[in-house]
Amino acid sequence: MNIKDLKTAFFQRYGQGDASISGELHTFFAPGRVNLIGEHIDYNGGFVFPAALTIGITAIARRRQDNTIRLYSLNTEQEVLVDTLGEMNFEEKDGWGNYPKGVFQFLSREGYELGGYDIMYWGDLPDGAGLSSSAAIEVLTTFMMLTLESEKTPVLASTAKGGEPIDRVWLSKFCQQVENRYIGVNSGIMDQFCVALGKKDHAILLNTDTLAYEYVPFQLKGYSLVIMNTNHRRELADSKYNERRAECDQALAILNDKYQYRDLCSASLEAVEELIQDETLRKRAIHVITENQRVIQAIDVLKQGDLVAFGQLLNQSHHSLQEDYAVTGTPLDALAHASQQQPGCLGARMTGAGFGGCAIALVKNENVEAFKKNVSAIYSEKTGLKADFYPSQIGEGVYQSETFERQA
């Protein structure tokens, strides 16, 4: 759906309005994100390596002359009404609308006196597939409100005002608080950070503890990053996540009977082979250490523009996640293995927590259509499920754009 269609839908819902009274239309976009490599190592002292996508969520907003915010999603066809002078508390019935409501409530607590708006959202991110649709709508809504309210709100120390750029690190921290304390999901900061600070043709090497980060060039040069949704519910992800964390803690405790490693990523493979007798714990440690090494190797090869080598690292990452960390499952394995065999595919792996959600593949542009057709057929035959495919480039973090021009 292009910006013209979105504006048409907006006018059909909320009328043409009077620009002299209601204000002009303002268009904003926030991307989804994907962690390119480095899975299940952030809680073991490693780095995350996400990138913003060119698929995401768009919002069109227009001022009202009262204190009502009308939120409408073209995806769910649900409208949520918000009184900015009220409590704006979480309500189950409001579904997706709780994400912007949380933003409004927390901005109000920061000192913003929000006015009324009509806001329409539309996204091409698959919900619940691990591409951070929740972070996208949180960052999008916050950025939009900070931008539109900056003219009439007193300067706050937390955000740059008076024509200065919005502090995007603060933006990511703010949205993480909305997710943690309003929505009630105890997420880390990677999702909001990448959506807020993404950069075209670059991935972000991020230390989630210190928020120190580095942009690493990632130019696809005739290739697309194909996101593949298993459409399989991630039923085991939470319980297995807690289990893996406990196993990593056990492995580190065994190693530190002799050594004094700061975290599991700092340990050596030699020490693991020497001290950890339990096969399961040994495998978990091997994945953590080698995956962290793959992140470091990925940075080197991407700085050299070597996509072939990066694709090989993707394959190695999936193999480790399958064999050593055991967080893939049949649907993700079927997608990754089928992808790795296709012409024009440099590499593929699961991304995210595992046990469902998404895989990614690096595919030559001219092969994308055949790739989707072939992988879809193999996946359906092996699992009985239908996969969805979302070719993307590496794009910018949240931004305002009246023309809303995005790469396909």
XYZ file of C-alpha atoms in Angstrom:
408
model
C 0.000 0.000 0.000
C 1.499 3.367 -1.030
C 1.113 6.751 0.617
C -1.625 7.825 -1.800
C -3.757 4.807 -0.867
C -3.134 5.437 2.822
C -4.212 9.045 2.548
C -7.325 7.996 0.644
C -8.163 5.525 3.415
C -7.550 8.231 6.021
C -9.918 10.679 4.328
C -12.577 7.979 3.931
C -12.413 7.309 7.665
C -11.951 10.802 9.083
C -13.018 13.126 6.278
C -11.103 15.790 4.379
C -11.121 18.169 7.336
C -10.228 21.820 7.194
C -6.479 22.384 7.075
C -6.916 25.797 8.725
C -8.651 24.151 11.693
C -7.500 20.542 11.925
C -4.019 20.879 10.540
C -2.176 19.095 7.771
C -1.548 15.392 7.407
C 1.784 14.173 8.764
C 3.279 10.822 7.748
C 5.762 8.757 9.760
C 7.437 5.372 9.316
C 9.158 2.986 11.721
C 10.882 -0.207 10.551
C 10.831 -3.732 11.809
C 14.176 -5.163 12.792
C 16.021 -8.438 12.496
C 19.016 -9.729 14.430
C 21.411 -10.711 11.643
C 23.653 -13.014 13.668
C 24.561 -13.525 17.313
C 21.604 -15.415 18.770
C 21.193 -16.213 22.457
C 24.477 -14.587 23.442
C 23.334 -11.187 24.690
C 22.600 -12.594 28.162
C 25.998 -14.305 28.121
C 28.072 -11.161 27.646
C 27.999 -11.066 23.854
C 26.828 -8.420 21.406
C 23.646 -8.223 19.377
C 23.884 -7.335 15.691
C 20.504 -6.088 14.459
C 19.526 -4.105 11.392
C 16.456 -2.059 10.553
C 14.325 -3.315 7.664
C 12.508 -1.496 4.903
C 9.245 -3.126 5.936
C 7.516 -1.711 8.974
C 4.610 0.448 10.158
C 3.332 3.736 8.758
C 1.185 6.269 10.593
C -0.733 9.257 9.248
C -1.728 11.867 11.829
C -3.823 15.051 11.824
C -4.466 17.403 14.711
C -7.885 17.769 16.330
C -9.172 20.707 18.348
C -10.062 18.662 21.432
C -8.341 16.169 23.733
C -9.447 13.001 21.967
C -7.020 10.781 20.093
C -8.702 8.430 17.629
C -6.479 5.492 16.698
C -7.350 3.253 13.768
C -5.490 0.243 12.360
C -6.064 -0.707 8.743
C -4.646 -4.142 9.563
C -7.073 -5.021 12.364
C -9.884 -2.634 11.343
C -10.189 -1.656 15.000
C -10.553 1.861 16.387
C -9.428 2.849 19.876
C -10.437 6.146 21.506
C -8.157 7.853 24.009
C -8.929 10.819 26.279
C -5.590 12.529 26.878
C -6.992 14.130 30.050
C -7.922 10.699 31.417
C -5.903 7.869 32.964
C -5.133 6.076 29.666
C -4.728 2.753 31.481
C -4.079 -0.628 29.834
C -7.308 -2.363 28.780
C -7.382 -5.849 27.246
C -10.200 -4.888 24.875
C -8.002 -2.253 23.217
C -5.582 -4.897 21.887
C -2.910 -3.312 19.652
C -4.090 0.142 20.787
C -2.455 -0.373 24.171
C 0.974 0.243 22.618
C 0.253 3.860 21.589
C -1.839 4.333 24.747
C 1.184 3.397 26.842
C 3.243 5.960 24.951
C 0.630 8.671 25.592
C 0.432 7.870 29.308
C 4.206 7.872 29.770
C 4.657 11.083 27.737
C 2.005 12.703 29.904
C 4.007 11.704 32.977
C 7.083 13.294 31.370
C 5.254 16.609 31.264
C 3.766 16.609 27.767
C 0.234 18.004 27.540
C -0.947 16.071 24.503
C -3.584 17.465 22.198
C -6.113 15.548 20.138
C -5.271 13.659 16.934
C -6.729 11.340 14.343
C -4.092 8.692 13.656
C -4.233 5.824 11.163
C -1.709 2.966 11.190
C -0.845 0.420 8.531
C 1.966 -2.112 8.546
C 3.493 -4.829 6.390
C 5.183 -6.511 9.364
C 3.797 -9.943 10.290
C 2.448 -9.701 13.836
C 4.120 -11.964 16.390
C 6.781 -13.204 13.980
C 9.741 -11.791 15.876
C 10.346 -8.704 13.728
C 9.447 -6.335 16.560
C 6.105 -4.930 15.469
C 5.482 -3.855 19.079
C 8.749 -1.879 19.246
C 7.980 -0.350 15.839
C 4.600 1.020 16.918
C 6.005 2.263 20.248
C 8.943 4.080 18.657
C 6.785 5.341 15.780
C 4.140 6.787 18.098
C 6.671 8.379 20.462
C 8.694 9.926 17.624
C 5.487 11.208 16.029
C 4.237 12.797 19.254
C 7.620 14.348 20.079
C 7.773 15.819 16.577
C 4.202 17.145 16.458
C 4.086 18.383 20.047
C 7.507 20.056 20.053
C 6.097 23.389 18.903
C 3.782 23.868 21.890
C 5.481 21.909 24.719
C 8.106 23.374 27.076
C 11.631 22.135 26.534
C 12.327 18.918 28.495
C 15.803 17.765 29.436
C 15.113 14.262 28.161
C 14.589 15.236 24.536
C 16.210 17.779 22.283
C 13.794 20.516 21.258
C 13.789 23.851 19.515
C 14.546 22.376 16.116
C 17.231 20.029 17.406
C 17.022 16.301 16.591
C 15.232 14.012 19.007
C 17.607 12.108 21.297
C 17.184 8.643 19.809
C 18.990 6.788 22.581
C 16.584 8.375 25.062
C 13.763 7.462 22.679
C 14.740 3.784 22.742
C 15.023 3.756 26.561
C 11.650 5.469 26.903
C 9.938 2.941 24.636
C 11.549 0.030 26.484
C 9.979 1.387 29.668
C 6.577 1.484 27.966
C 7.036 -2.162 26.940
C 8.247 -3.246 30.390
C 6.023 -1.264 32.728
C 2.849 -0.586 30.730
C 2.553 -3.576 28.405
C 4.139 -5.874 31.015
C 6.677 -7.572 28.728
C 10.171 -7.720 30.227
C 12.054 -7.202 26.963
C 15.597 -5.993 26.516
C 16.439 -2.822 24.644
C 17.658 -4.250 21.315
C 14.317 -3.942 19.500
C 13.561 -0.338 20.418
C 17.209 0.669 19.966
C 17.402 -0.682 16.421
C 14.026 0.771 15.379
C 15.075 4.174 16.722
C 18.703 4.233 15.545
C 18.739 2.041 12.428
C 20.811 3.292 9.507
C 20.455 2.498 5.816
C 22.941 -0.117 4.563
C 24.333 -0.623 8.076
C 23.868 -3.066 10.926
C 24.348 -2.076 14.568
C 26.885 -3.772 16.803
C 25.297 -3.131 20.192
C 26.411 -3.800 23.739
C 23.025 -4.098 25.456
C 24.552 -3.477 28.897
C 26.345 -0.207 28.168
C 24.457 0.826 24.985
C 27.807 1.422 23.312
C 27.245 0.839 19.606
C 28.954 0.891 16.249
C 27.491 1.076 12.742
C 28.883 -1.664 10.508
C 28.469 -1.359 6.700
C 26.068 -3.942 5.271
C 25.512 -3.205 1.593
C 23.461 -5.945 -0.065
C 24.731 -5.156 -3.597
C 22.157 -7.011 -5.688
C 20.914 -9.231 -2.868
C 17.848 -9.082 -0.632
C 17.397 -10.138 2.937
C 14.374 -12.433 2.698
C 12.440 -12.746 5.951
C 10.588 -16.081 6.147
C 7.751 -16.509 8.630
C 7.167 -20.127 9.691
C 3.601 -19.274 10.785
C 4.253 -21.684 13.636
C 3.362 -20.505 17.127
C 6.394 -20.121 19.357
C 4.875 -22.243 22.087
C 8.132 -23.303 23.764
C 10.126 -20.104 23.350
C 9.598 -18.636 26.827
C 10.118 -21.820 28.826
C 13.120 -22.920 26.770
C 14.607 -19.423 26.976
C 14.576 -19.632 30.773
C 15.960 -23.173 30.585
C 18.844 -22.132 28.333
C 19.736 -19.213 30.586
C 19.900 -21.550 33.560
C 22.061 -24.013 31.619
C 24.470 -21.237 30.655
C 24.687 -20.114 34.278
C 25.501 -23.704 35.300
C 28.190 -23.976 32.616
C 29.811 -20.720 33.701
C 29.767 -21.804 37.365
C 31.608 -25.027 36.452
C 34.224 -23.114 34.458
C 34.728 -20.606 37.254
C 35.615 -23.299 39.732
C 39.014 -23.043 38.054
C 38.913 -19.851 35.976
C 37.434 -16.416 36.625
C 35.545 -15.625 33.437
C 33.439 -12.474 33.452
C 30.773 -14.209 31.361
C 30.335 -17.282 29.192
C 31.284 -15.464 25.973
C 34.690 -14.769 27.505
C 35.421 -18.458 28.109
C 37.629 -20.583 25.852
C 36.574 -23.725 24.027
C 39.608 -25.473 25.542
C 38.325 -24.749 29.051
C 34.881 -26.067 28.100
C 36.319 -29.337 26.812
C 38.526 -29.639 29.875
C 35.971 -28.976 32.617
C 32.390 -29.541 31.472
C 31.551 -33.241 31.487
C 27.779 -32.934 31.022
C 27.132 -33.144 27.264
C 24.144 -30.790 27.289
C 25.920 -28.070 29.239
C 29.025 -28.495 27.070
C 26.974 -28.002 23.900
C 25.282 -24.889 25.271
C 28.668 -23.368 26.096
C 30.087 -24.284 22.696
C 27.238 -22.476 20.941
C 27.620 -19.341 23.048
C 31.379 -19.088 22.494
C 31.356 -19.914 18.773
C 28.342 -17.691 18.066
C 30.090 -14.768 19.696
C 33.121 -15.509 17.500
C 30.841 -15.537 14.452
C 29.623 -12.025 15.299
C 33.228 -10.795 15.368
C 33.925 -12.578 12.065
C 30.758 -11.100 10.558
C 31.919 -7.588 11.319
C 35.233 -8.252 9.584
C 33.748 -9.777 6.434
C 31.012 -7.144 6.118
C 33.551 -4.337 6.400
C 35.275 -6.039 3.451
C 31.946 -6.322 1.597
C 32.242 -10.134 1.500
C 28.607 -11.322 1.412
C 29.620 -14.876 0.474
C 31.576 -15.255 3.715
C 28.725 -13.687 5.655
C 26.302 -16.207 4.143
C 28.521 -19.042 5.315
C 28.417 -17.603 8.836
C 24.608 -17.609 8.669
C 24.645 -21.325 7.823
C 27.083 -22.069 10.634
C 24.940 -20.109 13.071
C 21.831 -22.111 12.236
C 23.698 -25.395 12.543
C 24.932 -24.389 15.999
C 21.480 -23.228 17.091
C 20.052 -26.545 15.906
C 22.688 -28.983 17.126
C 24.300 -27.301 20.144
C 21.682 -24.915 21.505
C 18.603 -26.906 20.402
C 16.232 -23.975 19.888
C 15.167 -24.429 16.271
C 12.521 -27.129 15.781
C 11.132 -28.730 12.638
C 9.569 -25.636 10.975
C 12.675 -23.447 11.312
C 14.984 -26.273 10.258
C 12.821 -26.996 7.220
C 12.932 -23.345 6.121
C 16.645 -22.871 6.723
C 17.727 -26.141 5.103
C 15.491 -25.654 2.056
C 16.787 -22.101 1.664
C 20.426 -23.121 1.870
C 19.977 -25.437 -1.146
C 18.479 -22.827 -3.467
C 20.352 -21.156 -6.355
C 21.296 -17.591 -5.500
C 21.061 -18.117 -1.730
C 24.297 -17.336 0.106
C 23.076 -18.507 3.507
C 20.108 -18.838 5.846
C 19.393 -19.239 9.529
C 16.709 -18.901 12.169
C 16.504 -15.539 13.914
C 15.023 -14.677 17.278
C 14.187 -16.874 20.241
C 13.468 -19.983 18.156
C 10.787 -22.706 18.167
C 8.857 -20.796 15.519
C 8.904 -17.221 14.324
C 11.215 -16.328 11.465
C 14.267 -17.360 9.515
C 16.317 -15.118 7.237
C 18.066 -15.805 3.947
C 20.467 -13.768 1.818
C 19.206 -14.178 -1.753
C 20.278 -12.709 -5.101
C 17.563 -10.355 -6.348
C 17.058 -12.173 -9.655
C 16.479 -15.451 -7.799
C 14.022 -14.182 -5.166
C 10.784 -15.223 -6.915
C 12.023 -18.733 -7.739
C 13.474 -18.961 -4.220
C 10.110 -18.185 -2.633
C 8.286 -20.665 -4.851
C 10.739 -23.526 -4.266
C 11.186 -23.021 -0.527
C 7.444 -22.630 -0.048
C 6.772 -25.967 -1.737
C 9.445 -27.833 0.233
C 8.349 -26.261 3.513
C 4.682 -27.084 2.958
C 5.510 -30.698 2.087
C 7.677 -31.175 5.193
C 5.501 -29.369 7.738
C 1.992 -28.969 6.353
C 2.336 -25.228 7.025
C 2.404 -22.238 4.681
C 5.387 -19.890 4.947
C 5.207 -16.180 4.211
C 8.083 -14.298 2.610
C 9.085 -10.652 3.040
C 12.022 -9.487 0.893
C 13.657 -6.428 2.432
C 16.654 -4.172 2.266
C 18.497 -2.615 5.221
C 16.794 0.674 5.952
C 16.614 3.715 8.214
C 15.318 3.974 11.737
C 12.105 5.885 12.459
C 11.564 9.007 10.356
C 9.004 11.496 9.109
C 8.256 11.453 5.400
C 5.413 13.135 3.573
C 6.218 11.211 0.414
C 6.901 7.905 2.178
C 9.307 6.559 -0.439
C 10.666 3.158 0.579
C 12.694 0.494 -1.144
C 10.799 -2.679 -1.948
